[in-house]
CSV table of N, CA and C in Angstrom, one decimal:
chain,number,residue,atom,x,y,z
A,3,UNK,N,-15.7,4.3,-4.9
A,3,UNK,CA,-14.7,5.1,-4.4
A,3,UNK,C,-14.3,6.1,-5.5
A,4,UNK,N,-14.0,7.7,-4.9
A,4,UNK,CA,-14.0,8.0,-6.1
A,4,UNK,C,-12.3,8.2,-6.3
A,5,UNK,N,-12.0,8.8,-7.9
A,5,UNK,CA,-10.8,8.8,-8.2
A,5,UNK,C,-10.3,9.8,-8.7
A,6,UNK,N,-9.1,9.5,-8.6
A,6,UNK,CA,-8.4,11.6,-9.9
A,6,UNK,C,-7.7,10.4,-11.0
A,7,UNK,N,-7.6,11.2,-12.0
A,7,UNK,CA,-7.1,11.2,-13.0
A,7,UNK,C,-5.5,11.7,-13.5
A,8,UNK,N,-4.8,10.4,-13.4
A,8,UNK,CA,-3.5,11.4,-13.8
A,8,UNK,C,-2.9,12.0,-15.1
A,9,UNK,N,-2.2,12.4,-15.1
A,9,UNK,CA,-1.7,13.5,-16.9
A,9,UNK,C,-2.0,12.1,-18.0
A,10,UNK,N,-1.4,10.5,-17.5
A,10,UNK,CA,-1.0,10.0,-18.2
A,10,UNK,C,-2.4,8.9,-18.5
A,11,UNK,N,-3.8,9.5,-17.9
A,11,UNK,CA,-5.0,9.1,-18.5
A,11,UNK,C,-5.7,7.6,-17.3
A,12,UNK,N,-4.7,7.6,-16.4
A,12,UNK,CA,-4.4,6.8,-15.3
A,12,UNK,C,-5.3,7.0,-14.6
A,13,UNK,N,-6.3,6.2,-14.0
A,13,UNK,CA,-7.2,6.6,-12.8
A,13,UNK,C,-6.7,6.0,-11.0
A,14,UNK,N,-6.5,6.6,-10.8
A,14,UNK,CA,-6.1,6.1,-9.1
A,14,UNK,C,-6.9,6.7,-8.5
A,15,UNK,N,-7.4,5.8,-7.0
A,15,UNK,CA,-8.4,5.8,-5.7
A,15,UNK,C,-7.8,7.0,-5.3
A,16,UNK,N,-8.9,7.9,-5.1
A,16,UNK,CA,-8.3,9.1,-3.8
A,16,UNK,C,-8.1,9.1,-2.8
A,17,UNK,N,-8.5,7.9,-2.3
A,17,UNK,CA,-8.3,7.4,-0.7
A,17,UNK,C,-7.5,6.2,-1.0
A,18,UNK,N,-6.6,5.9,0.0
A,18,UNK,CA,-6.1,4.6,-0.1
A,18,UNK,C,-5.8,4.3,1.5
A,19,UNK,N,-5.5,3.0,1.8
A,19,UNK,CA,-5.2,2.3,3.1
A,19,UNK,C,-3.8,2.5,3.8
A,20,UNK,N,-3.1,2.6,4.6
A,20,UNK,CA,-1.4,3.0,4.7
A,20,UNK,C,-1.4,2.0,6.0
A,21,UNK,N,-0.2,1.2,6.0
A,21,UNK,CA,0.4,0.7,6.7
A,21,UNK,C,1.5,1.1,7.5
A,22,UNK,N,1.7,2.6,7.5
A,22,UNK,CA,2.8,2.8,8.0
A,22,UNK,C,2.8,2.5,9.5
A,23,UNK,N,2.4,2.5,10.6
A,23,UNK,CA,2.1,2.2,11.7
A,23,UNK,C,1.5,0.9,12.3
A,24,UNK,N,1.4,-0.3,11.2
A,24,UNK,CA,0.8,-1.6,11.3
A,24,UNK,C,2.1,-2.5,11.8
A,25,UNK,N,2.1,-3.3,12.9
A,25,UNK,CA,2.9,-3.9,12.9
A,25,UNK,C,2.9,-5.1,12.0
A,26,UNK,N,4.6,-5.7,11.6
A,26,UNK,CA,4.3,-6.8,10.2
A,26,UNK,C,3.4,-8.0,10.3
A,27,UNK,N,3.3,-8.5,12.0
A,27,UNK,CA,2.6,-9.9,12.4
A,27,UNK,C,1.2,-8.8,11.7
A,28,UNK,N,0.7,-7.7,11.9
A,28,UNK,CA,-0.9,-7.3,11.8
A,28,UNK,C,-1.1,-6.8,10.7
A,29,UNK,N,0.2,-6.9,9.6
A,29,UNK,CA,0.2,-5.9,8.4
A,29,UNK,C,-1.2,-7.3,7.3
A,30,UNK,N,-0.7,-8.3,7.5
A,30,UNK,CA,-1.7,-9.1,6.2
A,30,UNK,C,-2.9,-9.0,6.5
A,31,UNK,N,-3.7,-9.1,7.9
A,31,UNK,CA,-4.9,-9.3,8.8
A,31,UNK,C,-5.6,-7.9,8.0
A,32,UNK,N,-4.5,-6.9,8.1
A,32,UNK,CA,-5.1,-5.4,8.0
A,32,UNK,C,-5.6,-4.7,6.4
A,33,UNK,N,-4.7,-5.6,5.2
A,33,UNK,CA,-4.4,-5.0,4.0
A,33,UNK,C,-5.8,-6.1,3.5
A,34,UNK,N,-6.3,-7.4,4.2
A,34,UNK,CA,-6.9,-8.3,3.5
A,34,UNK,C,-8.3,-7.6,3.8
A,35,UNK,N,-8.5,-7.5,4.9
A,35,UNK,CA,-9.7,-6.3,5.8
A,35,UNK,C,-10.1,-5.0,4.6
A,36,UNK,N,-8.8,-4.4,4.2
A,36,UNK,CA,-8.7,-3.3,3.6
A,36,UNK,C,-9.8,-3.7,2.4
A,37,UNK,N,-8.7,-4.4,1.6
A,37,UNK,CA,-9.0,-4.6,0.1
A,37,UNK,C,-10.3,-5.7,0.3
A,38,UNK,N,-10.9,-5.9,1.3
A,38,UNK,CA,-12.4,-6.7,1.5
A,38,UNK,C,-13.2,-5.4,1.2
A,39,UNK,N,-13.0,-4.5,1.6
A,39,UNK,CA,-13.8,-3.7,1.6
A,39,UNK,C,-14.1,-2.0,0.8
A,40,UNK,N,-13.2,-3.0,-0.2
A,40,UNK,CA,-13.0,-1.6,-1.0
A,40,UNK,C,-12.0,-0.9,-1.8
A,41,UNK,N,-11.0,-1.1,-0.5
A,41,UNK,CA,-9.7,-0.2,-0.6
A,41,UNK,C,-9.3,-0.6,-2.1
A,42,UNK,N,-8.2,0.1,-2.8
A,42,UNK,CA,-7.2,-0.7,-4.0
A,42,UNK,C,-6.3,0.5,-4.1
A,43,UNK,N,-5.9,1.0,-3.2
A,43,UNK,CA,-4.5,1.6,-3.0
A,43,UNK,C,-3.9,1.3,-1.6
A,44,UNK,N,-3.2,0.8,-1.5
A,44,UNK,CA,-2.2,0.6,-0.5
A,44,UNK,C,-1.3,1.2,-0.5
A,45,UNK,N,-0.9,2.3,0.8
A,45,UNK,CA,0.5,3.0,0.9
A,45,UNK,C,1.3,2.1,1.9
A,46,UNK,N,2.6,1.2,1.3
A,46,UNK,CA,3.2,0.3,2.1
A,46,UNK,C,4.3,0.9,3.3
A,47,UNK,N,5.4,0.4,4.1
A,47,UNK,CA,6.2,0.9,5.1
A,47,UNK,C,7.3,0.7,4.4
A,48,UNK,N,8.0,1.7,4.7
A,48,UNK,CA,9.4,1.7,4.1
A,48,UNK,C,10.2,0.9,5.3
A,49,UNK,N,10.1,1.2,6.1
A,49,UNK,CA,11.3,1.0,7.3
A,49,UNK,C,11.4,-0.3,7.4
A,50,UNK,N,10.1,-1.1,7.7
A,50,UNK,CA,10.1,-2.6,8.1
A,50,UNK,C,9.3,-3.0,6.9
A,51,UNK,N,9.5,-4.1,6.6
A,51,UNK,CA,9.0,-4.6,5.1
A,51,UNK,C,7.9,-5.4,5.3
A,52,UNK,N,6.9,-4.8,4.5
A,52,UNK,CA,5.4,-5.1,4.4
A,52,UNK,C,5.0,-6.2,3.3
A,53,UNK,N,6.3,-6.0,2.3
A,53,UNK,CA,6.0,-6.8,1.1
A,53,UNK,C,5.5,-8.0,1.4
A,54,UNK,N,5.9,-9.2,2.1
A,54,UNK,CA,5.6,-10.5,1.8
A,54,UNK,C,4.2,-10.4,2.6
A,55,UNK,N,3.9,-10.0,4.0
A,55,UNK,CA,2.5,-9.8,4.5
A,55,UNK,C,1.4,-9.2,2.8
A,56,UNK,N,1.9,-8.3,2.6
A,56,UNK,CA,0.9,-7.4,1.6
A,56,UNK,C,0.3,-8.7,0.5
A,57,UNK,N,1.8,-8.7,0.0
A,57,UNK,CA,1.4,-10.2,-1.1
A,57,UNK,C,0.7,-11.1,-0.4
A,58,UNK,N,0.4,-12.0,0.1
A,58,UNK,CA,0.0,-13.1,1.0
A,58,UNK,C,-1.3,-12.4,1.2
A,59,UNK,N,-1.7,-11.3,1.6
A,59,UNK,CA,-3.4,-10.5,1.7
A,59,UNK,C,-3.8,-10.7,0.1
A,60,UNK,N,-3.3,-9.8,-0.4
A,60,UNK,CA,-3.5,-9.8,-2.1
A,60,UNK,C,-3.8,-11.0,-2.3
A,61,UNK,N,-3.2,-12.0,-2.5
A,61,UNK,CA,-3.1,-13.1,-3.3
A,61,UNK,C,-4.9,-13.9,-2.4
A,62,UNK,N,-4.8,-13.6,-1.2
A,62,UNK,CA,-5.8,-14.3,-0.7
A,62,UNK,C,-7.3,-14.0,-1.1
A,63,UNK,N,-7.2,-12.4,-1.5
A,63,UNK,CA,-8.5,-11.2,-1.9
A,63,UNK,C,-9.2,-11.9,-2.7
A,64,UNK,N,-8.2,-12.3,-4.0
A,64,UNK,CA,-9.2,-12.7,-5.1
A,64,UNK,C,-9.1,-11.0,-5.8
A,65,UNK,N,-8.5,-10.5,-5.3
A,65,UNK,CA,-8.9,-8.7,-6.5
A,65,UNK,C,-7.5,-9.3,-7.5
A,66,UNK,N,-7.9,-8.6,-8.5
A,66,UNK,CA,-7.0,-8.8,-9.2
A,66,UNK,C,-5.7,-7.2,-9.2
A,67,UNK,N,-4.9,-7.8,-9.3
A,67,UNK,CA,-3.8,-7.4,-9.2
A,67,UNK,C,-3.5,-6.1,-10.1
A,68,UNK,N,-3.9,-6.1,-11.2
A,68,UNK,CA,-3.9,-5.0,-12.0
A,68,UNK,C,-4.7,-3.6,-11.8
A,69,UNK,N,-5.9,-4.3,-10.7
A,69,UNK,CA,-6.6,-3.0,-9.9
A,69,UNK,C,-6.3,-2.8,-8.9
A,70,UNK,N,-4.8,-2.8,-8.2
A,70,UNK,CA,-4.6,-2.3,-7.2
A,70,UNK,C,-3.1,-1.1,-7.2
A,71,UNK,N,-3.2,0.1,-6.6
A,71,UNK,CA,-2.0,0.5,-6.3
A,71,UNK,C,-1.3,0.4,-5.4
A,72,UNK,N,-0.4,0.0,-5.7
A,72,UNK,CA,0.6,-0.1,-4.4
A,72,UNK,C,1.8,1.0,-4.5
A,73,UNK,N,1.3,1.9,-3.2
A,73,UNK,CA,3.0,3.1,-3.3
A,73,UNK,C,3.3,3.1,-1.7
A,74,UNK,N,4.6,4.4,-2.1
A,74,UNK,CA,5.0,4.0,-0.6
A,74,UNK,C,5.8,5.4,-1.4
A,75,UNK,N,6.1,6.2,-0.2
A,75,UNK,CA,6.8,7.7,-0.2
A,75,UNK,C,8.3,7.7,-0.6
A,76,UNK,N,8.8,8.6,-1.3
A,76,UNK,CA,10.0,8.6,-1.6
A,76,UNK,C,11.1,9.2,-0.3
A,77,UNK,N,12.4,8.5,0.1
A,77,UNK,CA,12.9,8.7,1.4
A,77,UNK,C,13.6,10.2,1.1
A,78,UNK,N,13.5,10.9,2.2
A,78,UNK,CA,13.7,12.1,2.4
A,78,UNK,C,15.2,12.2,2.7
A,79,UNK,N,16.1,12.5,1.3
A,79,UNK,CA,17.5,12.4,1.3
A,79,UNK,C,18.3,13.5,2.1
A,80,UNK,N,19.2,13.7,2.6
A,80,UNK,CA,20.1,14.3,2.9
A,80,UNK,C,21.1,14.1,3.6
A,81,UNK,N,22.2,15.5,3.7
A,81,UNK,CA,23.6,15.3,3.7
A,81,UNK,C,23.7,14.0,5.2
A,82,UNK,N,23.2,14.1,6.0
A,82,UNK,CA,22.9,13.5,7.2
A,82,UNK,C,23.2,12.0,6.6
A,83,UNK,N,22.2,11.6,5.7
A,83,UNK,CA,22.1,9.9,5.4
A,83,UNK,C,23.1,9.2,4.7
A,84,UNK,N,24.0,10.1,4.3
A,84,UNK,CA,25.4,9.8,3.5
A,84,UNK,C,25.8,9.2,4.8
């Protein structure tokens, strides 16, 4: 897979897997699938919590932990959300 390089000498996947539209019962099924086959960035769901599915895929992979990214989008603030 290939990667970019960040300022800070960091290499991250240019492609990664998103869960934003996975429901949580399908989110572990999907991230284990994922990272079977390659993936090692995961963009997780902010709204509904992906964490404990995501861990429980991870942990099952066998990839090690330190080759994978896990991000998720920063929430889009305004006066509204106050």
């Amino acid at each position: 897979m290939k990667k970019i390089k960040l300022s800070n000498g960091v290499e991250i996947p240019q492609l990664g897997y998103g869960v934003y539209q996975v429901e949580p019962d399908e989110c572990e099924r999907c991230v284990q699938d994922a990272l079977s086959v390659g993936y090692r960035m995961i963009d997780t769901r902010r709204l509904i919590s992906t964490r404990k599915p995501w861990a429980t895929a991870w942990k099952k992979s066998g990839v090690n932990r330190d080759d994978i990214f896990l991000v998720s989008k920063v929430w889009h603030l305004s006066s509204n959300n106050f």
